[in-house]
Tab-separated table of C-alpha atoms in Angstrom:
chain	number	residue	atom	x	y	z
A	1	MET	CA	42.939	-88.937	104.233
A	2	ASN	CA	41.444	-85.561	103.962
A	3	LEU	CA	43.251	-82.486	102.458
A	4	GLU	CA	45.015	-81.411	105.781
A	5	GLU	CA	46.437	-84.636	106.524
A	6	ILE	CA	47.784	-84.867	103.034
A	7	GLN	CA	49.363	-81.518	103.047
A	8	ASN	CA	50.693	-81.960	106.578
A	9	LYS	CA	52.453	-85.526	105.263
A	10	LEU	CA	53.944	-84.035	102.225
A	11	ILE	CA	54.957	-80.793	103.844
A	12	ASN	CA	56.368	-82.600	106.993
A	13	ASP	CA	58.330	-84.884	104.906
A	14	PHE	CA	59.563	-82.278	102.481
A	15	ASP	CA	63.203	-80.642	103.330
A	16	PHE	CA	62.463	-76.896	103.026
A	17	SER	CA	65.846	-75.809	104.330
A	18	LYS	CA	67.761	-77.533	101.300
A	19	ALA	CA	65.290	-76.196	98.916
A	20	LEU	CA	65.574	-72.682	100.643
A	21	ASN	CA	69.535	-72.866	100.619
A	22	ILE	CA	69.831	-73.338	96.865
A	23	ILE	CA	67.142	-70.726	96.199
A	24	ASN	CA	69.294	-68.249	98.364
A	25	LYS	CA	72.052	-69.059	96.503
A	26	ILE	CA	70.867	-67.744	93.301
A	27	GLY	CA	69.828	-64.565	94.786
A	28	GLU	CA	66.132	-65.238	95.000
A	29	ASN	CA	64.491	-63.963	98.298
A	30	PHE	CA	61.931	-66.484	99.727
A	31	THR	CA	61.099	-67.677	103.357
A	32	GLU	CA	60.330	-70.957	104.542
A	33	ASN	CA	57.043	-70.000	105.323
A	34	ASP	CA	56.522	-68.761	101.470
A	35	LEU	CA	57.460	-71.946	100.213
A	36	ILE	CA	55.187	-73.800	102.745
A	37	GLU	CA	52.224	-71.548	101.848
A	38	ASN	CA	53.081	-72.162	98.152
A	39	ALA	CA	53.014	-76.266	98.609
A	40	LYS	CA	49.707	-75.859	100.667
A	41	GLY	CA	48.151	-74.255	97.618
A	42	LEU	CA	49.609	-76.550	95.001
A	43	ILE	CA	48.592	-79.601	97.075
A	44	LYS	CA	44.924	-78.296	97.184
A	45	MET	CA	44.744	-77.653	93.469
A	46	THR	CA	45.958	-81.422	93.148
A	47	TYR	CA	43.589	-82.670	95.576
A	48	THR	CA	40.440	-80.796	94.183
A	49	SER	CA	41.181	-81.731	90.583
A	50	ARG	CA	39.679	-85.026	90.924
A	51	GLU	CA	38.090	-85.523	87.347
A	52	MET	CA	41.493	-85.911	85.778
A	53	ASP	CA	43.752	-88.999	86.155
A	54	TYR	CA	47.103	-86.970	86.436
A	55	VAL	CA	47.422	-83.243	87.337
A	56	PHE	CA	50.556	-81.227	87.766
A	57	PHE	CA	50.899	-77.700	89.090
A	58	GLU	CA	54.134	-75.439	89.986
A	59	SER	CA	54.861	-72.265	91.508
A	60	ALA	CA	57.983	-70.830	92.981
A	61	TYR	CA	60.320	-73.826	92.186
A	62	LEU	CA	57.874	-76.330	93.554
A	63	SER	CA	55.554	-78.658	91.907
A	64	ALA	CA	52.661	-81.064	93.206
A	65	THR	CA	51.293	-83.938	91.251
A	66	ARG	CA	48.708	-86.361	91.886
A	67	ASN	CA	48.085	-89.408	90.077
A	68	TYR	CA	45.828	-92.215	90.333
A	69	LEU	CA	47.522	-95.972	89.914
A	70	ASP	CA	45.506	-98.798	88.479
A	71	GLY	CA	42.296	-97.088	90.093
A	72	VAL	CA	43.157	-98.400	93.483
A	73	GLU	CA	45.585	-96.061	94.909
A	74	VAL	CA	46.436	-92.225	94.572
A	75	TYR	CA	49.820	-90.929	94.611
A	76	TYR	CA	50.793	-87.337	95.639
A	77	SER	CA	54.354	-85.872	95.131
A	78	LEU	CA	55.906	-82.644	96.017
A	79	ASN	CA	59.076	-81.767	94.343
A	80	PHE	CA	61.537	-78.934	94.043
A	81	SER	CA	63.237	-78.354	91.054
A	82	MET	CA	65.049	-75.809	88.855
A	83	ASP	CA	64.929	-75.713	85.154
A	84	ILE	CA	67.630	-74.541	83.001
A	85	GLN	CA	66.892	-75.293	79.188
A	86	SER	CA	67.346	-74.536	75.928
A	87	ASN	CA	64.603	-75.001	73.113
A	88	LEU	CA	64.425	-74.873	69.339
A	89	THR	CA	61.359	-75.253	66.996
A	90	LEU	CA	61.831	-76.175	63.485
A	91	GLU	CA	59.366	-76.864	60.666
A	92	LEU	CA	59.574	-80.239	59.200
A	93	ASP	CA	60.267	-80.689	55.858
A	94	GLU	CA	57.420	-83.031	55.419
A	95	PRO	CA	54.478	-83.127	57.733
A	96	PHE	CA	53.690	-86.588	59.118
A	97	ASN	CA	50.157	-87.412	60.511
A	98	ASP	CA	51.279	-90.641	62.643
A	99	LYS	CA	48.532	-90.870	65.320
A	100	VAL	CA	49.021	-93.221	68.250
A	101	VAL	CA	45.850	-95.076	68.654
A	102	THR	CA	44.984	-96.248	72.349
A	103	GLU	CA	43.517	-99.335	73.108
A	104	LYS	CA	40.041	-97.992	73.678
A	105	GLU	CA	40.247	-96.347	70.529
A	106	PHE	CA	41.097	-99.543	68.644
A	107	ILE	CA	38.338	-101.445	70.483
A	108	LEU	CA	35.726	-98.706	69.566
A	109	LYS	CA	36.895	-98.706	66.187
A	110	GLU	CA	36.352	-102.608	65.931
A	111	GLU	CA	33.106	-102.256	67.318
A	112	LEU	CA	32.107	-99.603	64.931
A	113	GLN	CA	33.172	-101.796	62.114
A	114	ASN	CA	31.222	-104.720	63.388
A	115	LEU	CA	28.007	-102.387	63.676
A	116	LEU	CA	28.314	-101.106	60.178
A	117	GLU	CA	28.759	-104.539	58.774
A	118	GLU	CA	25.745	-105.672	60.599
A	119	ASN	CA	23.452	-102.628	59.416
A	120	ILE	CA	24.972	-103.213	55.919
A	121	SER	CA	23.904	-107.116	55.950
A	122	TYR	CA	20.537	-105.881	57.506
A	123	LEU	CA	20.088	-103.270	54.745
A	124	GLU	CA	20.649	-105.999	51.981
A	125	GLU	CA	17.838	-107.829	53.456
A	126	ASN	CA	15.314	-105.066	54.180
A	127	SER	CA	16.368	-102.607	51.440
A	128	ASP	CA	13.591	-99.933	52.223
A	129	SER	CA	14.738	-99.208	55.793
A	130	LYS	CA	15.275	-95.498	56.054
A	131	PHE	CA	16.352	-96.169	59.640
A	132	ILE	CA	19.388	-98.418	58.743
A	133	ASN	CA	20.466	-96.117	56.035
A	134	GLU	CA	20.698	-93.391	58.537
A	135	ASN	CA	22.612	-95.754	61.193
A	136	ILE	CA	25.172	-96.576	58.476
A	137	THR	CA	25.605	-92.977	57.670
A	138	LYS	CA	26.187	-92.024	61.155
A	139	ILE	CA	28.431	-95.034	61.761
A	140	LYS	CA	30.715	-94.249	58.680
A	141	GLU	CA	30.892	-90.381	60.196
A	142	MET	CA	32.040	-91.727	63.584
A	143	LEU	CA	34.625	-94.061	61.923
A	144	LYS	CA	36.055	-91.038	59.953
A	145	VAL	CA	36.576	-89.199	63.185
A	146	LEU	CA	38.417	-92.024	64.531
A	147	ASP	CA	40.794	-92.334	61.240
């Protein structure tokens, strides 16, 4: 589907009159056309942001998202929401550095560890190899970054 088809499908399936009714009850002054134009712009931004797996844009109580599903499908969504919240930020008594390691990072780290071991073994047999020494140093630096 092209951009216009996606915009038309999402906009035609969306109940703008319900959203407008809620917005008017809180004293906001929007027309249905205002919301439709905002929706078109939001959908266009999700459509043109192809370099990211998941994108989210919002404006005037509307939000549009685009997400790739398992690399075989693309999911578009147009939503209306009002957000009422309370927030609080506190300093921790003790900072923590728990880092969630993704599967790709774990595999990369394992491969680098294996490569480091191979280079060290090779260096033991060929102690005068400047190239291997440089490789070992670079691999150790990469492993530090991953830690």
